[in-house]
Amino acid sequence: MTETHATLDEGQDAPDGGAELYALVLSPARADRELMGRACQRAGFQPIECVSAEDALALVDELGVSLCCVSSAIGASVLTALVRDLRAALPGDAPILLLSDAAEVNEHEALFGLGVTEVFHPSHPERLVQYLKTRDAERRGPRGQHVYGKRVLLVEDSRTVAHVVQRMLTAHGLQVDWVQSGEEALERIPMQRYDLMITDLVLEGVMSGLALVGHVRREGYDDFTLPILAMTGFDDPVRRRELFRLGVNDYVIKPVMEEELLVRARNLIIANRLAVRVEAQRARINLLEVTDPLTGLHNRRMLFSMGSKYVAMARSTGGSFSLVLLDVDRLGEINHDYGHAAGDEVLRLTAAVLSEGARESDLAARIGDIRFALALPHCSPADALRVGERLRQSIAGMLPFGVPLAASLGVVSFDPALDEDFDAMASRTLQSIERSRSEGRDRVIMAEHAPPTGQPVPSNPDQTLDGI
């Protein structure tokens, strides 16, 4: 995928009220994300950018996006699985749009079969804008209210009232599930994600509407997880206070007026989606603070935070804790000969080796340009040495771009006589990895341990596993 794209006509205006519809914009290439993001904004959608398939699928589930724009720059192997997973996660009518400069139609044929809706060339962004504007107009409906496709649980024992309310809501693009009792509602809620519950306060069966609201809130569905709109024939201050105390977000008075019902329902749905988005963004920020964006591994900050806890645990319990540091050898040569994109791919491959070789309790991290770490709680020196050698062999067996890879590794195990804290332990590992590099690379060297009390320090205390 080229990094140079045509720009959009800055004179175009986005439709009013488009901020409530979210469009997922996915590409590892910044230029593609910017192009697709601008197109979405001009058409009235709020773009949510991400760079990996994992983030994309998580956001689809968290935010309830209306469409996805994906760049082929993510790679053919990832793209096929991603489209399949997106189609399974998205509502049936949500489009998956592909940005691709491939000229051959047959390159996209399989993707159409998996669920891609349309393909757009990066040199014609105006076509993407026009498609999105048309899509937006269809979804807004005659009054421009962006609640199309949201799902409502209607709890009403009167068939006549339920029919009237259901007709009002579905006419404006909402999907409505109707039940007649609180007991039925409690069965439905765990099975389906609802954007709003509308309930009458007087219901058939043992459970009243007020009891239903209280039960839903006690089950952990708070104001933002599931907003509740009550329908009541009473409008006195005492009853209003009781409704809000129990957890109702808003209410309408019977007989229900269509305009009032739609405005209140719309406001609650939009507020719910905004709250979900804020919470998702907060979670993503927290994740980004401890994640390496290129490889998806933890970063240096996370390693040192958890490493300090592992050291404290080993010191207090007398248990073991080991650390492996790994430098990718001659990555600079790969960057020079094949470009930085090739170097990035080598780093991702190395990260995959660490992840696949790690136990669930281990922590894999990228802590420098070419440096990785694997923290091994409850791992003895001998086992850590074997882990290091296994990693070395796995990396030596790879041939990306036809180039044999190699790695220099240092291994250390916590020694209470030498390691005051995790920083000291990491410093000893660095000394081992530097020795590995100076002795010819492609080898694993284990740092020294303190000798028993009264014993002299050996002249050559390092243990070595050389890669032959």
Short mmCIF file of C-alpha atoms in Angstrom, two decimals:
data_model
loop_
_atom_site.label_atom_id
_atom_site.label_comp_id
_atom_site.label_asym_id
_atom_site.label_seq_id
_atom_site.Cartn_x
_atom_site.Cartn_y
_atom_site.Cartn_z
CA MET A 1 0.00 0.00 0.00
CA THR A 2 1.48 3.33 -0.99
CA GLU A 3 1.89 6.04 1.62
CA THR A 4 0.88 8.85 -0.80
CA HIS A 5 -2.85 9.39 -1.26
CA ALA A 6 -5.06 12.03 -2.81
CA THR A 7 -6.60 14.50 -0.39
CA LEU A 8 -10.27 15.18 0.15
CA ASP A 9 -12.01 18.31 -0.98
CA GLU A 10 -11.95 20.50 2.13
CA GLY A 11 -15.06 22.30 0.92
CA GLN A 12 -17.28 19.31 1.56
CA ASP A 13 -19.54 19.42 4.60
CA ALA A 14 -20.47 16.55 6.84
CA PRO A 15 -24.15 15.89 7.51
CA ASP A 16 -25.49 17.29 10.74
CA GLY A 17 -25.62 15.12 13.81
CA GLY A 18 -23.18 12.47 12.60
CA ALA A 19 -21.09 12.27 15.77
CA GLU A 20 -23.19 9.50 17.27
CA LEU A 21 -22.24 6.96 14.58
CA TYR A 22 -18.83 5.35 15.00
CA ALA A 23 -16.68 4.11 12.14
CA LEU A 24 -13.75 1.83 12.88
CA VAL A 25 -10.66 2.84 10.87
CA LEU A 26 -7.98 0.15 10.77
CA SER A 27 -4.52 0.28 9.19
CA PRO A 28 -0.90 0.05 10.31
CA ALA A 29 -0.17 2.87 7.81
CA ARG A 30 -0.83 6.35 9.20
CA ALA A 31 -1.57 7.82 5.75
CA ASP A 32 -4.33 5.27 5.17
CA ARG A 33 -5.84 5.90 8.61
CA GLU A 34 -5.85 9.64 7.98
CA LEU A 35 -7.46 9.25 4.56
CA MET A 36 -10.19 6.92 5.79
CA GLY A 37 -10.69 8.96 8.96
CA ARG A 38 -11.19 12.19 6.99
CA ALA A 39 -13.65 10.46 4.69
CA CYS A 40 -15.67 9.22 7.65
CA GLN A 41 -15.69 12.65 9.28
CA ARG A 42 -16.86 14.35 6.07
CA ALA A 43 -19.71 11.88 5.83
CA GLY A 44 -20.85 12.43 9.41
CA PHE A 45 -19.25 9.45 11.14
CA GLN A 46 -16.94 9.59 14.15
CA PRO A 47 -13.75 7.70 13.21
CA ILE A 48 -12.13 5.45 15.82
CA GLU A 49 -8.57 4.63 14.74
CA CYS A 50 -6.61 1.48 15.54
CA VAL A 51 -3.53 -0.22 14.11
CA SER A 52 -4.02 -3.92 14.92
CA ALA A 53 -6.65 -6.57 14.29
CA GLU A 54 -6.84 -7.35 18.02
CA ASP A 55 -7.70 -3.74 18.87
CA ALA A 56 -10.26 -3.60 16.06
CA LEU A 57 -12.17 -6.64 17.25
CA ALA A 58 -12.13 -5.40 20.85
CA LEU A 59 -13.51 -2.01 19.83
CA VAL A 60 -16.27 -3.53 17.70
CA ASP A 61 -17.48 -5.36 20.78
CA GLU A 62 -17.07 -2.38 23.14
CA LEU A 63 -18.45 0.48 21.04
CA GLY A 64 -21.03 -0.99 18.72
CA VAL A 65 -19.54 0.59 15.59
CA SER A 66 -21.70 1.24 12.51
CA LEU A 67 -19.11 0.35 9.87
CA CYS A 68 -15.47 -0.64 9.40
CA CYS A 69 -12.89 0.82 7.01
CA VAL A 70 -9.88 -1.48 6.63
CA SER A 71 -6.69 -0.93 4.63
CA SER A 72 -5.06 -3.81 2.76
CA ALA A 73 -1.77 -2.57 4.26
CA ILE A 74 -2.56 -4.78 7.24
CA GLY A 75 -1.39 -7.75 5.16
CA ALA A 76 -3.16 -10.48 3.22
CA SER A 77 -2.84 -13.21 5.85
CA VAL A 78 -4.20 -11.01 8.64
CA LEU A 79 -6.87 -9.44 6.41
CA THR A 80 -8.61 -12.71 5.57
CA ALA A 81 -9.06 -13.74 9.20
CA LEU A 82 -9.93 -10.19 10.25
CA VAL A 83 -12.74 -9.81 7.71
CA ARG A 84 -14.21 -13.13 8.79
CA ASP A 85 -14.09 -12.13 12.48
CA LEU A 86 -15.46 -8.63 11.82
CA ARG A 87 -18.40 -10.00 9.88
CA ALA A 88 -19.23 -12.33 12.76
CA ALA A 89 -19.00 -9.50 15.32
CA LEU A 90 -20.78 -6.72 13.40
CA PRO A 91 -24.53 -6.33 12.88
CA GLY A 92 -25.60 -7.93 9.62
CA ASP A 93 -26.15 -4.63 7.81
CA ALA A 94 -22.87 -2.98 8.92
CA PRO A 95 -20.55 -2.57 5.90
CA ILE A 96 -16.89 -3.57 5.82
CA LEU A 97 -15.09 -1.26 3.39
CA LEU A 98 -11.64 -2.11 2.03
CA LEU A 99 -9.07 0.48 0.94
CA SER A 100 -6.79 -1.18 -1.60
CA ASP A 101 -4.69 -0.19 -4.61
CA ALA A 102 -4.68 -3.75 -6.02
CA ALA A 103 -5.74 -3.69 -9.66
CA GLU A 104 -6.92 -7.28 -10.05
CA VAL A 105 -10.52 -8.02 -9.08
CA ASN A 106 -9.71 -11.63 -8.26
CA GLU A 107 -7.48 -10.41 -5.43
CA HIS A 108 -10.65 -9.24 -3.66
CA GLU A 109 -13.01 -12.03 -4.71
CA ALA A 110 -12.36 -14.20 -1.66
CA LEU A 111 -12.75 -11.19 0.66
CA PHE A 112 -16.15 -10.38 -0.86
CA GLY A 113 -17.15 -13.94 -0.07
CA LEU A 114 -16.07 -13.49 3.55
CA GLY A 115 -18.02 -10.26 4.04
CA VAL A 116 -16.28 -7.23 2.47
CA THR A 117 -19.00 -4.88 1.20
CA GLU A 118 -17.05 -2.65 -1.20
CA VAL A 119 -13.48 -1.81 -2.26
CA PHE A 120 -12.17 1.73 -2.76
CA HIS A 121 -8.91 2.90 -4.34
CA PRO A 122 -6.84 5.38 -2.29
CA SER A 123 -6.50 7.69 -5.30
CA HIS A 124 -10.28 8.32 -5.32
CA PRO A 125 -11.25 9.17 -1.74
CA GLU A 126 -14.27 11.16 -2.93
CA ARG A 127 -15.95 7.87 -3.91
CA LEU A 128 -15.58 6.62 -0.35
CA VAL A 129 -17.04 9.88 0.97
CA GLN A 130 -20.04 9.62 -1.35
CA TYR A 131 -20.69 6.02 -0.34
CA LEU A 132 -20.54 6.95 3.34
CA LYS A 133 -22.82 9.96 2.89
CA THR A 134 -25.40 7.80 1.16
CA ARG A 135 -25.11 5.24 3.92
CA ASP A 136 -25.46 7.93 6.58
CA ALA A 137 -28.57 9.38 4.97
CA GLU A 138 -30.19 5.95 4.92
CA ARG A 139 -29.42 5.37 8.59
CA ARG A 140 -30.46 8.80 9.85
CA GLY A 141 -34.01 8.40 8.63
CA PRO A 142 -36.42 11.27 7.96
CA ARG A 143 -35.64 13.15 11.20
CA GLY A 144 -31.89 12.69 11.34
CA GLN A 145 -31.90 10.84 14.65
CA HIS A 146 -28.88 8.58 14.93
CA VAL A 147 -30.37 5.66 16.80
CA TYR A 148 -30.71 3.39 13.82
CA GLY A 149 -30.05 -0.24 14.61
CA LYS A 150 -29.88 0.19 18.40
CA ARG A 151 -31.69 -2.51 20.37
CA VAL A 152 -34.41 -1.82 22.94
CA LEU A 153 -36.02 -4.20 25.42
CA LEU A 154 -39.68 -3.22 25.87
CA VAL A 155 -41.38 -4.59 29.00
CA GLU A 156 -45.14 -4.00 28.74
CA ASP A 157 -48.01 -6.33 29.70
CA SER A 158 -50.61 -4.57 27.53
CA ARG A 159 -50.49 -5.88 23.98
CA THR A 160 -52.15 -2.71 22.68
CA VAL A 161 -49.71 -0.32 24.37
CA ALA A 162 -46.78 -2.49 23.37
CA HIS A 163 -47.89 -2.44 19.72
CA VAL A 164 -48.13 1.37 19.72
CA VAL A 165 -44.75 1.91 21.41
CA GLN A 166 -43.06 -0.71 19.25
CA ARG A 167 -44.40 0.96 16.09
CA MET A 168 -43.07 4.36 17.23
CA LEU A 169 -39.60 2.99 17.90
CA THR A 170 -39.21 0.76 14.85
CA ALA A 171 -40.33 3.59 12.57
CA HIS A 172 -37.14 5.39 13.59
CA GLY A 173 -34.81 2.48 13.02
CA LEU A 174 -34.70 0.92 16.47
CA GLN A 175 -34.83 -2.84 16.96
CA VAL A 176 -37.36 -3.77 19.65
CA ASP A 177 -37.70 -6.99 21.65
CA TRP A 178 -41.02 -7.13 23.52
CA VAL A 179 -41.73 -9.13 26.69
CA GLN A 180 -44.79 -8.97 28.94
CA SER A 181 -43.32 -9.58 32.40
CA GLY A 182 -40.34 -8.73 34.56
CA GLU A 183 -39.45 -12.39 34.82
CA GLU A 184 -39.17 -12.64 31.02
CA ALA A 185 -37.07 -9.48 30.94
CA LEU A 186 -34.58 -10.91 33.43
CA GLU A 187 -34.19 -13.98 31.21
CA ARG A 188 -33.55 -11.85 28.10
CA ILE A 189 -31.06 -9.33 29.48
CA PRO A 190 -28.08 -11.69 29.94
CA MET A 191 -28.67 -13.17 26.48
CA GLN A 192 -28.63 -9.93 24.45
CA ARG A 193 -26.84 -6.61 24.68
CA TYR A 194 -29.48 -3.88 24.92
CA ASP A 195 -28.93 -0.15 24.45
CA LEU A 196 -32.08 0.74 26.42
CA MET A 197 -34.81 -0.89 28.49
CA ILE A 198 -38.28 0.67 28.49
CA THR A 199 -40.59 -0.73 31.15
CA ASP A 200 -44.09 -0.10 32.41
CA LEU A 201 -44.31 0.10 36.19
CA VAL A 202 -47.42 -2.12 36.37
CA LEU A 203 -46.76 -5.57 34.91
CA GLU A 204 -48.44 -8.94 34.89
CA GLY A 205 -46.82 -11.61 37.01
CA VAL A 206 -45.28 -11.43 40.47
CA MET A 207 -42.65 -8.81 39.64
CA SER A 208 -43.63 -5.15 39.22
CA GLY A 209 -41.75 -2.68 37.04
CA LEU A 210 -40.13 -1.12 40.10
CA ALA A 211 -39.02 -4.53 41.34
CA LEU A 212 -37.58 -5.25 37.88
CA VAL A 213 -35.56 -2.02 37.93
CA GLY A 214 -34.18 -2.78 41.39
CA HIS A 215 -33.26 -6.33 40.40
CA VAL A 216 -31.50 -5.18 37.21
CA ARG A 217 -29.42 -2.63 39.12
CA ARG A 218 -28.49 -5.13 41.83
CA GLU A 219 -27.32 -7.54 39.13
CA GLY A 220 -24.66 -5.01 38.13
CA TYR A 221 -26.32 -3.29 35.17
CA ASP A 222 -25.67 0.32 36.10
CA ASP A 223 -26.96 3.54 34.52
CA PHE A 224 -24.47 3.34 31.65
CA THR A 225 -24.48 -0.42 31.14
CA LEU A 226 -28.25 -0.44 30.63
CA PRO A 227 -30.19 2.85 30.79
CA ILE A 228 -33.83 2.47 31.84
CA LEU A 229 -36.80 4.55 30.69
CA ALA A 230 -39.95 4.03 32.76
CA MET A 231 -43.54 4.48 31.57
CA THR A 232 -45.98 5.52 34.27
CA GLY A 233 -49.48 6.90 34.58
CA PHE A 234 -48.53 8.86 37.72
CA ASP A 235 -46.69 12.19 37.75
CA ASP A 236 -46.23 13.26 41.36
CA PRO A 237 -42.93 14.28 43.06
CA VAL A 238 -42.90 11.37 45.52
CA ARG A 239 -43.15 8.75 42.77
CA ARG A 240 -40.55 10.55 40.64
CA ARG A 241 -38.06 10.53 43.52
CA GLU A 242 -38.69 6.83 44.08
CA LEU A 243 -38.10 6.07 40.39
CA PHE A 244 -34.76 7.86 40.34
CA ARG A 245 -33.75 6.37 43.70
CA LEU A 246 -34.25 2.86 42.35
CA GLY A 247 -32.17 3.54 39.26
CA VAL A 248 -34.50 4.74 36.50
CA ASN A 249 -32.69 7.18 34.20
CA ASP A 250 -35.80 8.92 32.86
CA TYR A 251 -39.54 8.45 32.52
CA VAL A 252 -42.51 9.29 30.27
CA ILE A 253 -46.12 9.78 31.30
CA LYS A 254 -48.90 7.69 29.81
CA PRO A 255 -50.50 8.06 27.36
CA VAL A 256 -47.14 8.17 25.63
CA MET A 257 -46.49 11.02 23.18
CA GLU A 258 -44.38 9.89 20.22
CA GLU A 259 -42.10 12.94 20.10
CA GLU A 260 -41.37 12.82 23.82
CA LEU A 261 -40.72 9.08 23.80
CA LEU A 262 -38.30 9.33 20.87
CA VAL A 263 -36.38 12.29 22.29
CA ARG A 264 -35.96 10.69 25.71
CA ALA A 265 -35.05 7.29 24.24
CA ARG A 266 -32.59 8.88 21.83
CA ASN A 267 -30.91 10.92 24.56
CA LEU A 268 -30.45 7.88 26.80
CA ILE A 269 -29.06 5.73 23.98
CA ILE A 270 -26.60 8.40 22.87
CA ALA A 271 -25.50 9.10 26.45
CA ASN A 272 -25.00 5.37 26.95
CA ARG A 273 -22.87 5.06 23.81
CA LEU A 274 -20.77 8.08 24.76
CA ALA A 275 -20.19 6.65 28.23
CA VAL A 276 -19.19 3.30 26.75
CA ARG A 277 -16.81 5.05 24.40
CA VAL A 278 -15.21 7.09 27.18
CA GLU A 279 -14.73 3.95 29.26
CA ALA A 280 -13.26 2.09 26.28
CA GLN A 281 -10.88 4.96 25.57
CA ARG A 282 -9.80 5.02 29.21
CA ALA A 283 -9.11 1.29 29.06
CA ARG A 284 -7.18 1.71 25.82
CA ILE A 285 -5.08 4.51 27.30
CA ASN A 286 -4.26 2.33 30.28
CA LEU A 287 -3.31 -0.50 27.93
CA LEU A 288 -1.18 1.74 25.71
CA GLU A 289 0.77 2.91 28.74
CA VAL A 290 2.09 -0.62 29.27
CA THR A 291 2.13 -1.97 25.69
CA ASP A 292 4.67 -1.79 22.88
CA PRO A 293 2.66 -0.61 19.84
CA LEU A 294 4.73 -2.44 17.23
CA THR A 295 4.74 -5.93 18.72
CA GLY A 296 1.81 -5.90 21.13
CA LEU A 297 4.08 -7.13 23.94
CA HIS A 298 4.37 -5.34 27.26
CA ASN A 299 6.81 -2.42 27.38
CA ARG A 300 9.70 -1.46 29.66
CA ARG A 301 7.41 0.28 32.12
CA MET A 302 5.35 -2.86 32.64
CA LEU A 303 8.44 -5.07 32.90
CA PHE A 304 10.02 -2.98 35.66
CA SER A 305 6.72 -2.61 37.49
CA MET A 306 6.07 -6.34 37.56
CA GLY A 307 9.76 -7.20 37.93
CA SER A 308 9.89 -5.32 41.22
CA LYS A 309 6.92 -7.36 42.46
CA TYR A 310 8.52 -10.63 41.34
CA VAL A 311 11.74 -9.74 43.20
CA ALA A 312 9.82 -8.84 46.36
CA MET A 313 7.91 -12.11 46.17
CA ALA A 314 11.07 -14.17 45.64
CA ARG A 315 12.81 -12.42 48.54
CA SER A 316 9.92 -12.89 50.97
CA THR A 317 9.17 -16.51 50.07
CA GLY A 318 12.65 -17.75 49.23
CA GLY A 319 11.35 -18.74 45.81
CA SER A 320 12.98 -18.38 42.42
CA PHE A 321 12.69 -15.70 39.76
CA SER A 322 14.66 -15.47 36.53
CA LEU A 323 15.03 -12.95 33.74
CA VAL A 324 16.04 -13.45 30.10
CA LEU A 325 17.17 -10.54 27.94
CA LEU A 326 17.41 -10.99 24.18
CA ASP A 327 18.99 -8.77 21.53
CA VAL A 328 18.16 -9.40 17.87
CA ASP A 329 21.53 -9.62 16.10
CA ARG A 330 22.30 -7.59 12.96
CA LEU A 331 18.86 -6.03 12.69
CA GLY A 332 20.55 -2.88 11.40
CA GLU A 333 21.78 -4.81 8.37
CA ILE A 334 18.25 -5.99 7.60
CA ASN A 335 16.96 -2.42 7.90
CA HIS A 336 19.69 -1.23 5.54
CA ASP A 337 19.27 -3.98 2.93
CA TYR A 338 15.50 -4.50 2.99
CA GLY A 339 14.04 -1.39 4.61
CA HIS A 340 12.62 -0.59 8.02
CA ALA A 341 9.33 -2.36 7.23
CA ALA A 342 11.32 -5.59 6.96
CA GLY A 343 13.04 -4.81 10.25
CA ASP A 344 9.67 -4.25 11.89
CA GLU A 345 8.51 -7.63 10.61
CA VAL A 346 11.57 -9.29 12.16
CA LEU A 347 10.74 -7.64 15.49
CA ARG A 348 7.15 -8.90 15.29
CA LEU A 349 8.40 -12.41 14.49
CA THR A 350 10.73 -12.27 17.49
CA ALA A 351 7.86 -11.12 19.69
CA ALA A 352 5.79 -14.07 18.48
CA VAL A 353 8.60 -16.46 19.47
CA LEU A 354 8.66 -15.00 22.98
CA SER A 355 4.88 -15.12 23.33
CA GLU A 356 4.65 -18.71 22.13
CA GLY A 357 7.44 -19.81 24.45
CA ALA A 358 6.05 -18.09 27.53
CA ARG A 359 3.95 -19.66 30.24
CA GLU A 360 0.76 -17.97 31.33
CA SER A 361 2.55 -16.64 34.42
CA ASP A 362 5.51 -15.22 32.43
CA LEU A 363 5.79 -11.66 31.15
CA ALA A 364 7.19 -10.95 27.67
CA ALA A 365 8.22 -7.39 26.83
CA ARG A 366 10.00 -5.29 24.24
CA ILE A 367 12.20 -2.84 26.13
CA GLY A 368 14.40 -1.30 23.41
CA ASP A 369 14.89 -1.03 19.67
CA ILE A 370 16.28 -4.57 19.37
CA ARG A 371 15.94 -5.76 22.96
CA PHE A 372 13.31 -8.07 24.42
CA ALA A 373 12.80 -9.49 27.90
CA LEU A 374 11.09 -12.52 29.37
CA ALA A 375 10.38 -12.44 33.11
CA LEU A 376 10.08 -15.95 34.56
CA PRO A 377 8.57 -16.13 38.07
CA HIS A 378 9.05 -19.46 39.86
CA CYS A 379 11.80 -20.45 37.41
CA SER A 380 15.13 -21.91 38.58
CA PRO A 381 18.51 -20.94 37.05
CA ALA A 382 18.78 -24.24 35.18
CA ASP A 383 15.28 -23.95 33.76
CA ALA A 384 15.87 -20.31 32.80
CA LEU A 385 19.03 -21.32 30.94
CA ARG A 386 17.03 -23.93 29.03
CA VAL A 387 14.37 -21.34 28.19
CA GLY A 388 17.05 -19.00 26.84
CA GLU A 389 18.57 -21.73 24.67
CA ARG A 390 15.16 -22.72 23.35
CA LEU A 391 14.51 -19.10 22.35
CA ARG A 392 17.92 -18.87 20.67
CA GLN A 393 17.27 -22.00 18.64
CA SER A 394 13.78 -20.86 17.61
CA ILE A 395 15.08 -17.53 16.34
CA ALA A 396 18.08 -19.14 14.62
CA GLY A 397 15.66 -21.37 12.72
CA MET A 398 13.83 -18.46 11.07
CA LEU A 399 14.67 -17.15 7.59
CA PRO A 400 12.63 -13.99 6.95
CA PHE A 401 13.43 -12.53 3.52
CA GLY A 402 15.89 -15.41 3.13
CA VAL A 403 18.11 -13.96 5.85
CA PRO A 404 19.10 -16.23 8.78
CA LEU A 405 18.37 -14.64 12.13
CA ALA A 406 20.33 -14.87 15.36
CA ALA A 407 20.05 -13.53 18.88
CA SER A 408 22.33 -12.81 21.81
CA LEU A 409 20.82 -13.69 25.18
CA GLY A 410 21.65 -13.04 28.80
CA VAL A 411 20.05 -14.95 31.68
CA VAL A 412 19.99 -14.14 35.38
CA SER A 413 18.26 -15.61 38.41
CA PHE A 414 17.43 -13.62 41.51
CA ASP A 415 20.19 -13.77 44.11
CA PRO A 416 19.37 -12.02 47.42
CA ALA A 417 23.09 -11.47 48.06
CA LEU A 418 23.54 -9.55 44.79
CA ASP A 419 20.15 -8.16 43.87
CA GLU A 420 18.92 -5.39 46.11
CA ASP A 421 16.08 -4.76 43.66
CA PHE A 422 14.98 -5.51 40.11
CA ASP A 423 17.24 -2.78 38.71
CA ALA A 424 20.28 -4.59 40.10
CA MET A 425 19.07 -7.87 38.66
CA ALA A 426 18.49 -6.31 35.23
CA SER A 427 21.95 -4.72 35.35
CA ARG A 428 23.54 -8.14 35.82
CA THR A 429 21.57 -9.46 32.87
CA LEU A 430 22.85 -6.60 30.71
CA GLN A 431 26.43 -7.55 31.55
CA SER A 432 25.74 -11.10 30.37
CA ILE A 433 24.12 -9.99 27.14
CA GLU A 434 27.03 -7.65 26.40
CA ARG A 435 29.41 -10.54 26.88
CA SER A 436 27.29 -12.68 24.56
CA ARG A 437 27.56 -10.02 21.87
CA SER A 438 31.30 -9.50 22.36
CA GLU A 439 32.02 -13.24 22.12
CA GLY A 440 30.42 -13.60 18.72
CA ARG A 441 26.64 -13.38 19.26
CA ASP A 442 24.14 -16.23 18.75
CA ARG A 443 24.69 -17.58 22.25
CA VAL A 444 23.20 -17.64 25.75
CA ILE A 445 25.24 -16.55 28.77
CA MET A 446 24.11 -16.80 32.37
CA ALA A 447 25.17 -14.21 34.92
CA GLU A 448 27.21 -15.12 37.98
CA HIS A 449 25.75 -15.91 41.37
CA ALA A 450 27.19 -14.98 44.73
CA PRO A 451 29.36 -17.81 46.16
CA PRO A 452 28.48 -19.39 49.51
CA THR A 453 29.70 -17.46 52.53
CA GLY A 454 33.48 -17.76 52.92
CA GLN A 455 34.03 -19.12 49.39
CA PRO A 456 36.12 -17.19 46.81
CA VAL A 457 34.46 -15.80 43.69
CA PRO A 458 35.37 -18.03 40.70
CA SER A 459 37.58 -16.43 38.08
CA ASN A 460 35.14 -17.25 35.27
CA PRO A 461 31.74 -17.59 36.92
CA ASP A 462 29.57 -17.26 33.81
CA GLN A 463 27.90 -20.32 32.37
CA THR A 464 27.61 -20.41 28.59
CA LEU A 465 25.50 -22.19 26.00
CA ASP A 466 27.03 -21.43 22.60
CA GLY A 467 25.00 -21.61 19.43
CA ILE A 468 26.84 -23.86 17.00
#
